[in-house]
Coordinates of C-alpha atoms in Angstrom, one line a residue:
M15 CA -7.9 45.5 -8.5
L16 CA -5.8 43.1 -10.6
S17 CA -7.1 39.6 -10.3
K18 CA -5.1 36.6 -9.4
F19 CA -5.4 33.5 -11.5
K20 CA -5.0 29.8 -10.9
R21 CA -6.0 26.5 -12.4
W22 CA -5.4 22.9 -11.6
R23 CA -6.4 20.1 -13.8
T24 CA -5.3 16.5 -13.4
L25 CA -2.2 16.3 -11.2
C26 CA -0.5 18.5 -8.7
V27 CA 3.3 17.8 -8.5
I28 CA 5.2 19.9 -6.0
G29 CA 9.0 20.2 -5.8
I30 CA 11.5 18.7 -8.1
F31 CA 10.4 17.6 -11.5
S32 CA 11.6 14.0 -11.5
V33 CA 11.4 11.5 -14.3
L34 CA 11.6 8.9 -11.6
T35 CA 9.7 9.7 -8.4
P36 CA 7.6 12.8 -8.4
V37 CA 6.6 14.3 -5.1
I38 CA 2.8 14.3 -5.2
A39 CA 0.8 16.7 -3.1
A40 CA -2.6 15.9 -1.7
C41 CA -4.4 18.2 -4.1
N42 CA -7.7 18.3 -6.0
P43 CA -8.3 16.9 -9.4
I44 CA -9.3 20.1 -11.3
G45 CA -9.9 23.1 -9.1
D46 CA -8.6 24.8 -6.0
S47 CA -12.0 24.3 -4.2
E48 CA -12.5 20.6 -4.8
G49 CA -11.2 17.8 -2.6
F50 CA -10.6 19.6 0.7
G51 CA -13.9 19.3 2.5
P52 CA -16.6 22.0 3.1
W53 CA -15.6 25.6 2.6
P54 CA -17.4 28.9 3.4
A55 CA -19.0 31.0 0.7
Q56 CA -21.1 34.1 0.3
F57 CA -23.0 32.2 -2.4
R58 CA -22.8 29.1 -4.6
Y59 CA -25.0 28.6 -7.7
R60 CA -25.4 25.9 -10.3
I61 CA -25.9 27.9 -13.4
G62 CA -28.8 26.8 -15.5
A63 CA -30.0 24.3 -12.9
T64 CA -33.4 24.1 -11.3
S65 CA -32.4 22.1 -8.3
S66 CA -29.7 22.2 -5.6
F67 CA -26.7 19.9 -5.5
T68 CA -24.5 18.7 -2.7
D69 CA -20.9 18.1 -3.9
V70 CA -18.5 15.5 -2.7
D71 CA -17.1 17.8 0.0
G72 CA -20.6 18.5 1.4
N73 CA -21.1 21.9 0.0
V74 CA -24.6 22.8 -1.1
W75 CA -25.0 24.5 -4.5
A76 CA -28.3 26.4 -5.0
P77 CA -30.0 26.4 -8.4
D78 CA -29.6 29.2 -10.9
P79 CA -30.8 32.4 -9.1
G80 CA -32.5 33.6 -12.3
P81 CA -34.5 36.8 -11.9
S82 CA -33.5 37.3 -8.3
T83 CA -30.1 38.4 -9.4
Q84 CA -31.4 40.4 -12.4
T85 CA -30.0 37.8 -14.7
S86 CA -29.8 39.1 -18.2
G87 CA -29.5 37.2 -21.5
G88 CA -28.0 33.8 -22.4
T89 CA -29.4 30.4 -23.2
I90 CA -29.6 27.5 -20.8
D91 CA -28.4 24.0 -21.8
Y92 CA -28.5 20.7 -20.0
T93 CA -26.0 18.1 -21.3
P94 CA -24.9 15.6 -18.6
H95 CA -21.5 14.0 -19.4
S96 CA -18.9 12.1 -17.5
L97 CA -15.8 14.3 -17.1
P98 CA -12.5 12.7 -16.4
N99 CA -11.0 15.3 -14.0
T100 CA -13.7 16.0 -11.4
N101 CA -15.8 14.1 -8.9
N102 CA -18.7 16.5 -9.3
D103 CA -20.0 15.8 -12.8
A104 CA -23.5 17.2 -11.9
L105 CA -22.0 20.6 -11.2
Y106 CA -21.1 20.9 -14.8
A107 CA -24.1 19.2 -16.4
T108 CA -25.9 22.6 -17.0
E109 CA -24.7 25.8 -18.4
R110 CA -25.7 29.3 -19.6
W111 CA -24.1 30.4 -22.8
G112 CA -24.3 33.6 -24.9
V113 CA -24.1 37.2 -23.9
F114 CA -25.3 37.4 -20.3
S115 CA -24.7 38.8 -16.8
Y116 CA -25.4 38.3 -13.1
H117 CA -26.1 40.9 -10.5
F118 CA -25.3 39.8 -6.9
T119 CA -26.2 42.0 -3.9
G120 CA -25.9 41.9 -0.1
L121 CA -22.2 40.9 -0.2
T122 CA -19.5 41.8 2.3
P123 CA -17.3 44.6 1.1
G124 CA -13.6 43.9 0.4
V125 CA -11.5 41.6 -1.7
A126 CA -12.9 38.1 -2.2
V127 CA -12.2 35.1 -4.5
L128 CA -14.7 34.5 -7.3
H129 CA -14.7 30.8 -8.4
M130 CA -16.1 30.0 -11.9
Y131 CA -16.6 26.6 -13.3
F132 CA -16.5 25.8 -17.0
R133 CA -16.4 22.7 -19.2
A134 CA -15.1 22.2 -22.7
T135 CA -17.8 20.4 -24.7
W136 CA -18.0 20.2 -28.5
E137 CA -14.8 22.3 -29.1
A138 CA -12.3 20.4 -31.2
A139 CA -9.6 23.0 -31.6
E140 CA -8.1 26.1 -30.0
G141 CA -9.8 29.3 -31.0
Q142 CA -13.3 27.9 -31.4
R143 CA -14.6 29.4 -28.1
V144 CA -12.8 32.5 -26.8
F145 CA -14.4 35.0 -24.5
D146 CA -13.9 37.6 -21.7
V147 CA -15.3 37.8 -18.2
V148 CA -15.9 41.2 -16.5
A149 CA -16.4 41.7 -12.8
N150 CA -17.5 45.1 -11.5
G151 CA -16.3 46.7 -14.7
A152 CA -12.8 45.1 -14.6
T153 CA -11.9 42.3 -17.1
I154 CA -10.7 39.4 -15.0
M155 CA -10.5 36.9 -17.8
D156 CA -9.2 38.2 -21.1
E157 CA -9.5 36.1 -24.3
F158 CA -10.1 32.9 -22.4
D159 CA -9.9 29.9 -24.7
I160 CA -11.6 27.1 -22.9
Y161 CA -10.4 24.3 -25.1
K162 CA -6.8 25.5 -24.9
D163 CA -7.0 25.9 -21.1
S164 CA -8.4 22.4 -20.8
G165 CA -5.3 20.9 -22.3
D166 CA -6.8 20.7 -25.8
A167 CA -9.4 18.2 -24.6
A168 CA -13.2 18.2 -25.0
W169 CA -15.5 17.3 -22.1
T170 CA -13.0 18.5 -19.5
A171 CA -13.8 20.4 -16.3
D172 CA -12.0 23.7 -15.7
E173 CA -12.1 26.0 -12.7
Q174 CA -10.9 29.6 -12.7
D175 CA -10.4 31.5 -9.4
H176 CA -10.0 35.3 -9.4
D177 CA -9.8 38.1 -6.8
V178 CA -12.6 40.6 -7.1
T179 CA -13.3 43.8 -5.2
I180 CA -16.7 44.2 -3.6
G181 CA -17.4 47.9 -3.0
S182 CA -19.2 49.4 0.0
N183 CA -22.6 48.9 -1.8
G184 CA -22.1 45.1 -1.5
V185 CA -22.7 44.5 -5.2
L186 CA -20.9 42.2 -7.7
D187 CA -21.8 42.3 -11.4
V188 CA -20.4 39.5 -13.5
S189 CA -20.9 39.7 -17.2
F190 CA -20.0 37.7 -20.3
P191 CA -19.9 40.2 -23.2
A192 CA -19.9 39.4 -26.9
A193 CA -17.1 36.8 -27.5
T194 CA -14.2 36.8 -29.8
A195 CA -15.2 33.3 -31.0
N196 CA -18.6 31.7 -30.4
Y197 CA -20.1 32.7 -26.9
G198 CA -19.2 32.8 -23.3
V199 CA -20.3 29.9 -21.1
L200 CA -20.6 29.2 -17.4
S201 CA -21.6 26.1 -15.4
A202 CA -21.3 27.2 -11.8
I203 CA -20.2 30.2 -9.7
A204 CA -19.3 30.8 -6.1
L205 CA -17.9 33.7 -4.0
S206 CA -15.7 33.1 -1.0
P207 CA -15.8 35.3 2.1
A208 CA -13.8 38.5 2.0
I209 CA -10.1 38.1 2.4
S210 CA -9.2 38.7 6.1
G211 CA -5.5 39.7 5.8
V212 CA -2.2 38.7 4.3
P213 CA -1.3 35.0 4.4
G214 CA -0.3 33.5 7.7
L215 CA 2.9 31.5 7.5
S216 CA 4.1 28.9 10.1
S217 CA 5.9 25.6 10.7
L218 CA 8.8 26.4 8.3
S219 CA 11.2 23.4 8.2
A220 CA 13.7 21.5 6.0
S221 CA 13.5 17.7 5.7
N222 CA 14.9 14.9 3.6
I223 CA 18.2 16.7 3.4
T224 CA 20.9 15.0 1.2
A225 CA 24.2 16.2 -0.2
S226 CA 22.5 17.7 -3.2
S227 CA 18.8 18.3 -2.3
A228 CA 16.3 19.1 0.5
Q229 CA 12.6 19.4 0.9
L230 CA 11.3 22.8 2.2
N231 CA 8.0 22.7 4.2
A232 CA 5.6 25.2 5.7
V233 CA 2.0 25.7 6.6
I234 CA 0.0 28.6 5.0
D235 CA -3.3 30.1 6.2
P236 CA -4.6 31.8 3.0
K237 CA -7.1 34.0 5.0
N238 CA -9.9 33.3 2.5
G239 CA -7.7 34.4 -0.4
T240 CA -6.2 32.4 -3.3
T241 CA -2.6 32.5 -2.2
S242 CA 0.5 32.2 -4.4
Y243 CA 3.8 31.1 -2.8
H244 CA 7.4 30.2 -3.4
F245 CA 10.5 29.4 -1.3
E246 CA 13.6 31.5 -1.7
Y247 CA 17.0 29.9 -0.9
G248 CA 20.7 30.4 -1.2
T249 CA 24.0 30.4 0.6
T250 CA 23.3 33.8 2.2
A251 CA 20.2 35.6 3.5
S252 CA 20.1 37.4 0.2
Y253 CA 19.0 34.0 -1.2
G254 CA 19.2 34.4 -5.0
S255 CA 17.3 31.2 -6.0
R256 CA 13.7 30.2 -5.7
V257 CA 11.5 27.2 -6.1
P258 CA 9.3 26.9 -8.2
A259 CA 11.9 28.5 -10.4
S260 CA 9.6 30.6 -12.6
S261 CA 6.0 30.7 -11.5
D262 CA 4.4 30.3 -8.1
Q263 CA 2.5 27.5 -6.6
W264 CA -1.0 28.2 -5.3
V265 CA -3.2 27.5 -2.3
S266 CA -7.0 27.8 -2.4
G267 CA -8.6 30.5 -0.3
T268 CA -11.2 27.9 0.6
R269 CA -8.8 26.1 2.8
S270 CA -8.3 27.0 6.5
S271 CA -4.6 25.9 6.2
A272 CA -2.4 24.1 3.8
T273 CA 0.8 22.2 4.3
V274 CA 3.1 23.0 1.3
A275 CA 6.4 21.5 0.3
E276 CA 9.0 22.1 -2.5
T277 CA 12.2 20.2 -3.2
V278 CA 15.4 22.0 -4.1
S279 CA 18.1 20.2 -6.0
G280 CA 21.5 20.8 -7.3
L281 CA 22.9 21.8 -3.9
S282 CA 26.5 21.5 -2.9
P283 CA 27.6 19.1 -0.2
S284 CA 28.7 20.3 3.3
T285 CA 27.1 23.7 2.7
T286 CA 24.8 25.9 4.8
Y287 CA 21.7 27.2 3.0
H288 CA 19.3 30.0 4.0
Y289 CA 15.6 29.8 3.0
R290 CA 12.3 31.5 3.6
L291 CA 8.7 31.3 2.3
V292 CA 7.1 34.2 0.4
A293 CA 3.3 34.2 0.0
S294 CA 0.7 36.7 -1.5
N295 CA -3.0 37.0 -1.6
G296 CA -5.4 39.8 -2.6
S297 CA -4.7 41.6 0.7
G298 CA -0.9 41.7 0.2
S299 CA 2.3 39.7 0.7
A300 CA 4.0 38.1 3.7
S301 CA 7.4 36.4 4.2
S302 CA 8.7 34.1 6.9
G303 CA 11.8 34.6 8.9
D304 CA 15.1 33.3 7.7
Q305 CA 15.9 29.7 8.4
T306 CA 18.9 27.5 7.6
F307 CA 19.9 23.9 6.9
T308 CA 23.2 22.3 6.1
T309 CA 23.8 19.6 3.5
P310 CA 25.9 16.6 4.6
A311 CA 29.1 15.6 2.8
A312 CA 28.8 13.8 -0.5
T313 CA 28.8 10.0 -0.6
S314 CA 32.5 9.0 -0.9
S315 CA 32.7 6.7 -3.9
G316 CA 36.5 6.2 -3.8
R317 CA 38.9 6.7 -6.6
I318 CA 39.2 4.2 -9.4
T319 CA 42.8 3.1 -10.0
R320 CA 44.6 0.8 -12.4
S321 CA 46.7 -2.2 -11.4
G322 CA 48.0 -3.9 -14.5
S323 CA 45.1 -5.2 -16.5
Q324 CA 42.5 -4.5 -13.8
L325 CA 40.7 -1.5 -12.4
R326 CA 40.5 -1.3 -8.7
L327 CA 38.1 0.4 -6.3
N328 CA 38.2 0.4 -2.6
G329 CA 40.6 -2.6 -2.5
A330 CA 38.7 -4.8 -4.9
Q331 CA 38.5 -5.4 -8.7
Y332 CA 36.1 -3.0 -10.3
K333 CA 34.3 -3.4 -13.7
F334 CA 31.8 -0.8 -14.6
T335 CA 28.5 -0.8 -16.3
G336 CA 26.9 2.4 -17.5
F337 CA 25.8 4.3 -20.7
N338 CA 26.6 7.1 -23.1
W339 CA 24.7 10.3 -22.6
Y340 CA 26.2 12.3 -25.4
G341 CA 23.7 15.1 -25.4
A342 CA 24.0 15.9 -21.6
I343 CA 26.5 18.7 -22.2
T344 CA 26.5 19.3 -25.9
G345 CA 22.7 19.5 -26.2
C346 CA 23.1 18.3 -29.8
R347 CA 20.1 16.1 -29.4
P348 CA 17.0 18.1 -28.7
G349 CA 15.7 18.0 -25.1
E350 CA 18.8 16.4 -23.6
L351 CA 20.3 19.3 -21.6
P352 CA 19.1 18.7 -18.1
T353 CA 18.5 21.2 -15.3
A354 CA 20.3 20.6 -12.1
A355 CA 17.2 19.0 -10.6
E356 CA 16.7 16.7 -13.6
A357 CA 20.3 15.6 -13.6
D358 CA 20.1 15.0 -9.8
A359 CA 17.0 12.9 -10.2
I360 CA 18.6 10.7 -12.9
F361 CA 21.9 10.1 -11.0
A362 CA 20.0 9.5 -7.8
A363 CA 18.2 6.5 -9.5
L364 CA 21.3 4.8 -10.9
P365 CA 22.8 1.6 -9.4
A366 CA 25.9 2.1 -7.2
H367 CA 29.1 3.3 -8.9
T368 CA 27.7 3.7 -12.4
M369 CA 29.9 5.0 -15.2
V370 CA 28.4 7.6 -17.5
R371 CA 30.3 8.5 -20.7
I372 CA 29.8 12.2 -21.6
W373 CA 30.8 14.1 -24.7
A374 CA 32.5 17.1 -23.0
M375 CA 33.2 18.9 -26.2
P376 CA 33.0 22.6 -27.0
S377 CA 30.5 23.9 -29.6
G378 CA 33.2 25.5 -31.7
T379 CA 37.0 25.5 -31.3
S380 CA 37.3 28.0 -28.4
V381 CA 36.8 27.4 -24.7
D382 CA 33.0 27.1 -24.4
T383 CA 31.9 28.5 -21.0
T384 CA 28.3 27.4 -21.6
R385 CA 29.3 23.8 -22.0
L386 CA 31.6 24.0 -19.1
A387 CA 28.6 25.2 -17.0
A388 CA 26.6 22.2 -18.4
L389 CA 29.5 20.0 -17.4
D390 CA 29.2 21.3 -13.8
V391 CA 25.6 20.3 -13.7
I392 CA 26.4 16.7 -14.6
Y393 CA 29.4 16.6 -12.4
N394 CA 27.5 17.9 -9.3
A395 CA 24.8 15.3 -9.8
A396 CA 27.3 12.4 -10.3
H397 CA 29.5 13.5 -7.4
A398 CA 26.5 13.9 -5.0
H399 CA 25.4 10.3 -5.6
G400 CA 28.8 8.5 -5.9
H401 CA 28.9 7.8 -9.6
Y402 CA 31.7 8.2 -12.2
L403 CA 32.2 10.1 -15.4
D404 CA 34.2 9.3 -18.6
L405 CA 34.7 12.6 -20.4
V406 CA 35.5 12.8 -24.1
L407 CA 37.2 16.0 -25.2
E408 CA 37.0 16.0 -29.0
N409 CA 35.3 14.2 -31.8
G410 CA 36.9 12.4 -34.7
L411 CA 33.5 12.5 -36.4
S412 CA 31.6 15.6 -37.4
D413 CA 28.9 15.6 -34.7
C414 CA 28.2 18.1 -31.9
T415 CA 31.5 20.1 -31.9
G416 CA 33.8 22.1 -34.0
L417 CA 36.9 20.7 -32.3
H418 CA 38.4 17.8 -34.1
P419 CA 41.8 16.1 -33.8
T420 CA 44.6 17.9 -35.7
Y421 CA 46.8 14.7 -35.9
S422 CA 49.9 16.6 -35.1
A423 CA 52.6 15.7 -32.7
T424 CA 52.0 19.1 -31.2
P425 CA 48.3 19.5 -30.6
S426 CA 46.8 22.9 -31.5
A427 CA 46.5 25.8 -29.0
A428 CA 42.7 25.4 -29.2
E429 CA 43.0 21.7 -28.3
I430 CA 45.2 22.4 -25.4
A431 CA 43.1 25.2 -24.1
W432 CA 40.0 23.1 -24.1
L433 CA 41.8 20.1 -22.6
D434 CA 43.2 22.2 -19.8
A435 CA 39.8 23.8 -19.1
V436 CA 38.0 20.4 -18.8
V437 CA 40.7 18.4 -17.1
T438 CA 41.5 20.9 -14.4
R439 CA 37.9 21.8 -13.7
H440 CA 37.1 18.7 -11.6
T441 CA 40.0 16.7 -10.4
D442 CA 38.5 14.4 -7.7
E443 CA 37.5 10.8 -8.1
T444 CA 34.2 11.6 -9.9
V445 CA 35.9 12.2 -13.2
A446 CA 37.4 8.8 -13.5
I447 CA 38.4 8.6 -17.2
I448 CA 39.2 11.1 -19.9
E449 CA 39.5 10.3 -23.6
P450 CA 41.3 12.7 -26.0
A451 CA 38.8 12.0 -28.8
N452 CA 35.8 10.0 -29.8
E453 CA 36.6 7.7 -32.8
A454 CA 39.6 9.5 -34.1
N455 CA 41.2 8.3 -37.3
T456 CA 43.7 5.7 -36.0
G457 CA 44.8 5.1 -39.6
D458 CA 46.3 8.6 -39.8
A459 CA 50.1 8.4 -39.8
N460 CA 50.4 11.0 -37.0
F461 CA 47.6 9.6 -34.8
K462 CA 49.8 7.9 -32.3
A463 CA 52.0 11.0 -31.9
W464 CA 49.0 13.2 -31.4
N465 CA 47.2 10.8 -29.0
D466 CA 50.4 10.4 -26.9
A467 CA 50.8 14.1 -26.7
M468 CA 47.2 14.6 -25.6
A469 CA 47.5 11.8 -23.0
A470 CA 50.7 13.3 -21.6
R471 CA 48.9 16.7 -21.2
I472 CA 46.0 15.1 -19.5
K473 CA 48.3 13.4 -17.0
A474 CA 50.2 16.6 -16.4
D475 CA 47.0 18.4 -15.5
N476 CA 45.6 15.5 -13.4
P477 CA 48.0 12.6 -12.7
N478 CA 45.3 10.6 -11.0
V479 CA 42.8 10.5 -13.8
L480 CA 42.7 7.4 -16.1
V481 CA 43.2 8.0 -19.8
G482 CA 41.3 6.0 -22.4
T483 CA 42.0 5.8 -26.1
G484 CA 38.4 6.6 -27.1
T485 CA 39.1 4.8 -30.4
G486 CA 38.5 1.4 -31.8
N487 CA 35.4 1.7 -33.9
N488 CA 37.1 0.3 -37.0
D489 CA 40.2 -1.3 -35.6
S490 CA 40.5 -5.0 -36.3
N491 CA 44.2 -5.4 -36.2
Q492 CA 45.7 -6.2 -32.8
S493 CA 49.2 -4.8 -33.6
V494 CA 47.7 -1.5 -34.7
I495 CA 45.8 -1.3 -31.4
Q496 CA 48.8 -2.2 -29.4
N497 CA 50.9 0.4 -31.1
Y498 CA 48.7 3.4 -30.5
S499 CA 47.9 2.2 -26.9
S500 CA 51.4 1.6 -25.8
S501 CA 52.2 4.9 -24.1
S502 CA 52.6 4.8 -20.3
N503 CA 50.2 7.7 -20.1
I504 CA 47.4 5.6 -21.6
D505 CA 45.6 3.4 -19.0
L506 CA 42.7 1.8 -20.9
I507 CA 42.0 0.7 -24.5
S508 CA 38.6 1.6 -25.8
Y509 CA 36.5 -0.5 -28.1
H510 CA 33.4 0.6 -30.0
G511 CA 31.1 -1.9 -31.7
Y512 CA 27.5 -2.6 -32.7
S513 CA 27.8 -6.0 -34.3
S514 CA 25.4 -9.0 -33.6
P515 CA 24.8 -11.1 -31.7
T516 CA 23.9 -8.8 -28.8
N517 CA 24.3 -11.4 -26.0
S518 CA 27.9 -12.3 -26.7
C519 CA 31.3 -10.5 -26.9
E520 CA 32.3 -10.4 -30.6
A521 CA 35.8 -11.4 -31.7
R522 CA 36.9 -7.9 -32.5
A523 CA 36.3 -7.0 -28.8
C524 CA 37.0 -10.1 -26.8
T525 CA 39.8 -11.5 -29.0
I526 CA 41.5 -8.7 -30.9
T527 CA 41.1 -5.8 -28.5
A528 CA 41.4 -8.0 -25.5
G529 CA 44.6 -9.5 -27.0
A530 CA 46.1 -6.1 -27.4
A531 CA 45.2 -5.3 -23.8
A532 CA 46.7 -8.5 -22.5
A533 CA 49.9 -7.9 -24.4
L534 CA 50.3 -4.5 -22.9
N535 CA 49.0 -5.6 -19.4
K536 CA 46.2 -3.0 -19.6
P537 CA 42.5 -3.2 -19.3
W538 CA 40.1 -2.6 -22.1
Y539 CA 36.5 -1.4 -22.1
A540 CA 33.6 -1.1 -24.5
G541 CA 33.2 2.7 -24.6
E542 CA 30.3 2.2 -26.9
R543 CA 28.3 -1.0 -27.3
G544 CA 24.7 -0.8 -28.5
F545 CA 21.9 -2.6 -30.2
C546 CA 21.4 0.1 -32.9
C547 CA 23.2 0.5 -36.2
G548 CA 23.4 -3.2 -37.0
G549 CA 23.8 -4.2 -33.3
G550 CA 21.0 -6.7 -33.3
S551 CA 18.0 -4.6 -32.2
T552 CA 14.8 -6.4 -32.0
G553 CA 13.0 -3.3 -33.2
T554 CA 11.3 -2.5 -29.8
N555 CA 12.5 -1.2 -26.5
A556 CA 10.7 -4.0 -24.7
G557 CA 12.3 -6.6 -27.0
N558 CA 15.7 -5.2 -26.4
A559 CA 15.5 -4.9 -22.6
P560 CA 16.0 -8.7 -21.9
L561 CA 19.2 -8.5 -24.0
L562 CA 20.9 -5.8 -22.0
G563 CA 22.0 -7.8 -19.0
P564 CA 23.4 -10.7 -21.0
M565 CA 25.4 -8.3 -23.2
Y566 CA 26.9 -6.7 -20.1
T567 CA 27.7 -10.1 -18.7
A568 CA 29.3 -11.3 -21.9
F569 CA 31.8 -8.4 -21.9
L570 CA 32.5 -8.4 -18.1
N571 CA 33.3 -12.1 -18.2
N572 CA 36.4 -11.3 -20.3
S573 CA 39.4 -11.4 -18.0
T574 CA 40.9 -8.0 -19.1
N575 CA 37.6 -6.2 -19.7
A576 CA 37.1 -3.2 -17.4
G577 CA 33.5 -2.3 -18.2
V578 CA 30.8 -1.4 -20.7
T579 CA 29.0 1.9 -21.4
Y580 CA 25.9 1.2 -23.5
W581 CA 24.9 3.3 -26.5
D582 CA 22.9 5.2 -25.7
F583 CA 20.8 7.1 -23.1
L584 CA 17.9 9.6 -23.7
R585 CA 16.1 11.6 -21.1
G586 CA 12.8 11.2 -22.9
G587 CA 11.3 9.7 -26.1
T588 CA 10.6 6.3 -27.5
D589 CA 13.8 5.2 -29.2
P590 CA 13.7 1.4 -29.4
T591 CA 17.4 1.0 -28.4
S592 CA 17.8 3.7 -25.8
I593 CA 17.9 3.6 -22.0
T594 CA 15.2 6.2 -21.3
P595 CA 14.0 7.1 -17.8
D596 CA 11.0 9.3 -18.9
V597 CA 8.6 7.9 -21.4
G598 CA 5.6 10.2 -20.5
G599 CA 4.5 10.7 -16.9
G600 CA 7.7 9.5 -15.4
A601 CA 7.4 5.9 -16.6
G602 CA 10.8 4.5 -17.5
S603 CA 11.4 2.5 -20.7
P604 CA 11.9 -1.3 -20.4
M605 CA 15.6 -0.6 -21.2
W606 CA 15.8 1.8 -18.3
N607 CA 14.2 -0.7 -15.9
A608 CA 16.5 -3.5 -17.2
F609 CA 19.6 -1.3 -16.7
K610 CA 18.6 -0.5 -13.1
A611 CA 17.8 -4.1 -12.4
Y612 CA 21.1 -5.5 -13.7
S613 CA 23.3 -6.9 -10.9
N614 CA 27.0 -6.2 -11.6
P615 CA 29.2 -8.4 -9.4
Y616 CA 32.1 -6.1 -9.9
H617 CA 30.5 -3.0 -8.5
A618 CA 32.5 -2.4 -5.3

């Protein structure tokens, strides 16, 4: 029959992939059979060894059976070496390599799991050792590249588990034929008892339920068979979604039972969800009965309003801190488009009432349903965790979109269509600010007429949303700023700047822009303020981190300032000026940690 395949190497992470707090399962370092205590087997052999070995779980491995199994061919090597991903180095210290086979007899007929143990040794590149493994005439491992499977690392342990069928004669022949590259190799081999039935499923439950996520739990009895599983879930008993999203998780057939858990994210508040567990082993598949859970209502964050030169939230003055995540919807920076789970994990980690500035721009000039769907992902995560969004509709620069200001007193049909699509899509408090354009050309003679028309349309679509100018990158004239910000439909004046020093509020912001705001009795905000681009970067993320808090404070201390969204945020990478939550293995950058640690006295 067709074999099942599983490998574990260094870390088992179940549930949501989170750049912040992964859910770690109690799982073995490299193989399904290591780390869970003694397990039954029809045989266990150390290939190439002349003595037995007791592993860390108390299982006894007999020496190479040699002629007693009609062993044919191959060369034995003994090369002890410390391996980073197993607690049983001695199991891998010997090996047989070449063209060889083993003939095992007296076995229980039926489907059983064959465990094979390998190690990458001298290989330094993929393709240097590639071979097949055949069991009872069926190829169970085809073109197996040991270096590739070991994560492109030499001296690494690797376990492979496969279902094999033992006929009525009780015989298992395992052979390593001529290889594609170099020779086949084997360090240890074991055979579990015959699979006794389809997996047993019990103790289905949902826990840690929030407005946007839940953990699904169950207990699986693998019945001696390596068992794959996934949870299905949805708003009806037809489900429609599953976790893991693409490939199953696995439970070793060596375990008598296993508690499994997966986290589902991107859920809607106040919604009932159905779920079940589906599991399969070499004997067949099983599914649990339908279960339900209901998510609670989302955290109520309150609506941000404007009163003269102040923003107000829940009866108190509110000044925001946050960042720009310009690739979250546009994807114009590689790797920035998050899944629902990834977005949820990021927003779950933010300080209360954070403002995130998003470029909500279409790819071309028409209504872009793909980017609207990406907006929904960001909105759902922000809404579930009580944060706010500042959405930017167009770009005065050339980046990330084909939609640019027309500078006409009557905006184009394409501009209006996109504006309406975005503004009317989410009208509650989560979308707090909308900007007609990022860094439009305020020097254009028709800019004010265009900006006023766009602001009026935004207010017509959603009278409760605040409208920001989105401009100010090159404006150093207070009267010019006052002129284009004077419409009653414009609530906030935006400033963009990257000038040194980083721990103070430069004159163009706290004198010129603030002066225009005071004259109009409106608040102003730093829509972009960063350390890059001449903004005083120290050259390293760690060096910039201590400057972030003082920069926020310098701006917030201005009487008419309403907040700062730092430039910029990246989901991953090592940019010295970026707030980055994932810098390999879920470790946040110093800037990310400094952002989370900053205490904003104006967060209501």
